[in-house]
């Protein structure tokens, strides 16, 4: 999956930049892309300038202000080209209603995120090992 | 917070593979209760009758008699009470069609069974670490 895209949906661009740094430190081979909300993410997945290749992995902070993450996941699950996307929900906020809704949409994992660099390195090292352990369709 | 241990349902017809999973769990100190179904029909029955209690995840083989893994997944996703269960495919099938069908039915991961037991232990360790991150 070298060169494959991962789309991060997060309202805070600084989180994206920190995540990029962590990817670089760990040596994660994926290309991390950024959308500030569900609307921009949808354009990056379906618009005239959609990402190529389409991401097989997405990271979505569904509880961030200004992001309707559940609506985005619902749309992805109904789209023939996107429905198979592996979606990891990341959040630092406890929102049981959103968690239930996301799990009902068959996300791959609902994960508590931290913004401490050491914890981010540990977190993304585990995720990267997992991504390298699983097979994707060609 | 003490998180309740998730119950794991292994859907696998090959007794040697079942034994290997049990050994790999033991080597990785995985304490979750493991239930075994020999095919998709048996697995659906065990889930619907709550023989496997909530919370639960599934490790699923693809090639099985009676009802294979993909057919099982279709039934699971069509069942309102079972559709949200996380499923991890663990199979020797490297067929692209199986991977496409499994991801279209929203499995959380598709894992090829490694040929060596040592590599299998490592693969299960990676799964364990991932599960430790996730909330159910």
XYZ file of C-alpha atoms in Angstrom:
274
model
C 0.000 0.000 0.000
C 3.013 2.325 -0.457
C 1.796 5.590 -1.988
C -1.842 4.951 -1.040
C -3.879 7.824 0.334
C -5.361 8.116 3.812
C -7.915 10.866 4.348
C -8.009 12.578 7.741
C -11.177 14.572 8.489
C -10.502 16.956 11.365
C -11.609 20.518 12.038
C -8.169 21.533 13.306
C -5.403 21.819 10.721
C -2.771 21.740 13.488
C -3.891 18.176 14.305
C -3.229 17.229 10.683
C 0.233 18.765 10.785
C 1.051 16.953 14.051
C -0.213 13.696 12.551
C 1.951 14.260 9.462
C 4.978 14.659 11.753
C 4.104 11.463 13.579
C 3.692 9.587 10.265
C 7.138 10.821 9.268
C 8.728 9.861 12.605
C 7.308 6.345 12.495
C 8.024 5.955 8.798
C 4.403 5.362 7.763
C 4.392 4.978 3.995
C 0.895 6.302 3.333
C 0.173 9.738 1.905
C -1.910 11.616 4.490
C -4.549 13.968 3.024
C -6.653 16.457 4.957
C -10.269 17.643 4.885
C -11.479 20.232 7.395
C -15.076 18.977 7.442
C -17.499 16.439 5.970
C -18.367 18.694 3.018
C -14.761 19.090 1.919
C -14.176 15.375 2.500
C -17.107 14.472 0.256
C -15.711 16.685 -2.529
C -12.323 14.975 -2.158
C -14.036 11.586 -2.479
C -16.495 12.291 -5.279
C -15.891 15.685 -6.924
C -14.142 16.568 -10.214
C -10.884 16.847 -8.295
C -11.347 13.726 -6.200
C -8.322 11.989 -4.749
C -6.584 9.460 -6.949
C -6.285 6.745 -5.884
C -9.361 6.983 -3.649
C -8.387 6.342 -0.027
C -9.024 2.844 1.303
C -8.524 4.164 4.834
C -10.149 7.181 6.489
C -9.655 8.721 9.935
C -12.611 10.840 11.044
C -13.002 12.921 14.201
C -16.796 12.658 14.336
C -17.180 14.748 17.474
C -15.198 17.761 16.276
C -17.114 20.999 15.923
C -18.332 21.626 12.388
C -18.018 18.007 11.243
C -21.101 15.902 10.639
C -19.170 12.650 10.712
C -22.144 10.307 10.984
C -23.765 11.862 7.890
C -20.453 11.474 6.019
C -20.129 7.794 6.964
C -23.774 7.184 5.970
C -23.115 8.691 2.527
C -19.925 6.644 2.125
C -21.778 3.421 2.973
C -24.416 4.145 0.304
C -21.870 4.923 -2.455
C -20.866 1.979 -4.641
C -17.265 3.231 -5.083
C -16.718 4.191 -1.451
C -18.744 1.730 0.643
C -15.772 -0.588 1.251
C -13.631 2.180 2.824
C -12.031 1.198 6.121
C -13.121 3.942 8.518
C -11.446 4.586 11.857
C -13.296 7.025 14.082
C -10.969 8.988 16.329
C -12.174 11.290 19.058
C -11.108 12.823 22.341
C -14.739 13.462 23.349
C -17.058 10.902 24.897
C -20.276 10.907 22.885
C -22.110 7.623 23.320
C -24.837 8.454 20.794
C -22.285 9.113 18.030
C -20.301 6.041 19.059
C -23.382 3.779 18.738
C -24.287 5.356 15.387
C -20.737 4.905 14.035
C -20.520 1.283 15.204
C -23.873 0.600 13.514
C -22.298 1.851 10.272
C -19.587 -0.817 10.598
C -16.580 1.356 11.194
C -13.347 -0.601 11.640
C -12.703 0.912 15.061
C -13.800 3.653 17.471
C -10.648 4.949 19.101
C -9.927 7.495 21.819
C -7.308 9.887 20.508
C -4.706 11.832 22.398
C -2.828 14.927 21.264
C 0.313 14.165 23.307
C 3.094 13.388 20.838
C 4.365 10.297 22.696
C 0.867 8.850 22.861
C 0.252 9.717 19.199
C 3.416 7.838 18.233
C 2.279 4.779 20.182
C -1.255 5.031 18.776
C -0.218 5.377 15.129
C 2.497 2.705 15.488
C -0.204 0.226 16.510
C -2.512 1.370 13.720
C 0.302 1.197 11.155
C 1.200 -2.343 12.255
C -2.457 -3.254 11.855
C -2.701 -1.670 8.390
C 0.439 -3.564 7.338
C -1.004 -6.813 8.723
C -4.198 -6.720 6.676
C -4.797 -7.288 2.990
C -6.520 -4.840 0.684
C -8.109 -5.584 -2.661
C -5.921 -4.588 -5.613
C -12.077 2.191 33.834
C -12.174 -1.592 33.603
C -13.394 -2.526 30.183
C -15.533 -5.644 29.916
C -13.671 -8.346 27.996
C -15.108 -8.833 24.534
C -16.224 -12.347 23.646
C -14.693 -13.715 20.472
C -16.519 -16.038 18.091
C -14.169 -17.961 15.796
C -15.977 -19.271 12.718
C -13.662 -21.940 11.362
C -14.221 -25.485 10.078
C -10.611 -26.722 10.215
C -9.756 -28.222 13.614
C -6.022 -27.648 13.150
C -6.666 -23.946 12.474
C -8.903 -23.736 15.566
C -6.091 -25.233 17.623
C -3.582 -22.786 16.128
C -5.789 -19.827 17.063
C -6.119 -21.153 20.615
C -2.337 -21.586 20.854
C -1.666 -18.131 19.400
C -4.142 -16.610 21.894
C -2.373 -18.390 24.728
C 1.093 -17.273 23.519
C -0.164 -13.675 23.359
C -1.833 -13.899 26.770
C -5.246 -13.103 25.286
C -7.788 -13.752 28.040
C -10.999 -13.115 26.099
C -13.415 -16.027 26.052
C -13.246 -17.863 22.723
C -16.293 -19.573 21.207
C -16.010 -21.747 18.098
C -18.514 -22.377 15.299
C -17.738 -24.804 12.471
C -19.600 -22.892 9.752
C -21.814 -19.866 9.098
C -25.091 -21.602 9.976
C -23.797 -22.661 13.368
C -22.305 -19.193 13.968
C -25.615 -17.397 13.250
C -27.379 -19.774 15.604
C -24.834 -19.137 18.381
C -25.215 -15.366 17.958
C -29.023 -15.334 17.750
C -29.440 -17.537 20.813
C -26.858 -15.463 22.738
C -24.647 -18.485 23.360
C -21.957 -15.897 22.616
C -22.799 -13.013 24.990
C -22.484 -9.321 24.145
C -20.029 -7.600 23.602
C -18.613 -9.741 20.829
C -16.393 -9.751 17.779
C -15.988 -12.378 15.078
C -12.943 -13.982 13.479
C -14.155 -15.468 10.210
C -12.777 -18.024 7.764
C -13.968 -17.800 4.151
C -13.984 -21.340 2.769
C -16.319 -23.451 4.870
C -19.043 -26.059 4.238
C -22.815 -25.346 4.552
C -22.431 -21.557 4.597
C -19.163 -19.868 3.644
C -17.778 -16.685 5.181
C -19.153 -14.280 2.568
C -22.672 -15.772 2.761
C -22.462 -15.581 6.545
C -21.468 -11.899 6.348
C -24.491 -11.127 4.143
C -26.833 -12.724 6.697
C -25.079 -10.914 9.550
C -25.362 -7.480 7.921
C -29.047 -8.099 7.089
C -29.874 -8.882 10.720
C -30.783 -5.741 12.695
C -29.645 -7.241 15.981
C -26.284 -8.518 14.682
C -25.275 -6.082 11.916
C -22.996 -3.916 14.066
C -20.607 -6.714 15.130
C -16.962 -6.195 14.113
C -15.683 -8.958 11.860
C -12.055 -9.840 11.121
C -11.528 -12.238 8.228
C -8.698 -14.710 8.783
C -8.254 -16.990 5.804
C -5.855 -18.675 3.385
C -7.864 -17.294 0.448
C -5.827 -14.695 -1.429
C -8.593 -14.245 -4.030
C -9.240 -10.598 -4.854
C -12.974 -11.340 -5.210
C -13.094 -12.545 -1.578
C -11.313 -9.381 -0.393
C -13.664 -7.131 -2.400
C -16.786 -8.957 -1.180
C -15.593 -8.923 2.431
C -14.740 -5.192 2.444
C -18.023 -4.377 0.689
C -19.680 -6.086 3.655
C -17.552 -3.855 5.901
C -15.204 -6.212 7.662
C -12.694 -4.443 9.917
C -9.754 -6.297 8.385
C -8.828 -9.118 6.005
C -5.904 -11.147 7.298
C -4.092 -13.825 5.322
C -3.122 -16.751 7.531
C 0.680 -16.903 7.425
C 2.246 -20.265 6.639
C 4.498 -20.353 9.698
C 3.131 -20.522 13.246
C 5.695 -17.951 14.445
C 4.349 -15.409 11.959
C 0.812 -16.319 12.968
C 1.633 -15.475 16.604
C 2.932 -12.063 15.459
C -0.180 -11.495 13.362
C -2.435 -12.258 16.356
C -0.287 -9.952 18.533
C -0.930 -7.124 16.063
C -4.664 -7.822 16.269
C -4.537 -7.820 20.066
C -2.783 -4.424 20.086
C -5.377 -3.025 17.704
C -8.274 -4.357 19.814
C -6.707 -2.702 22.861
C -7.131 0.700 21.144
C -10.774 0.192 20.184
C -13.919 0.881 22.155
C -16.826 -1.500 21.674
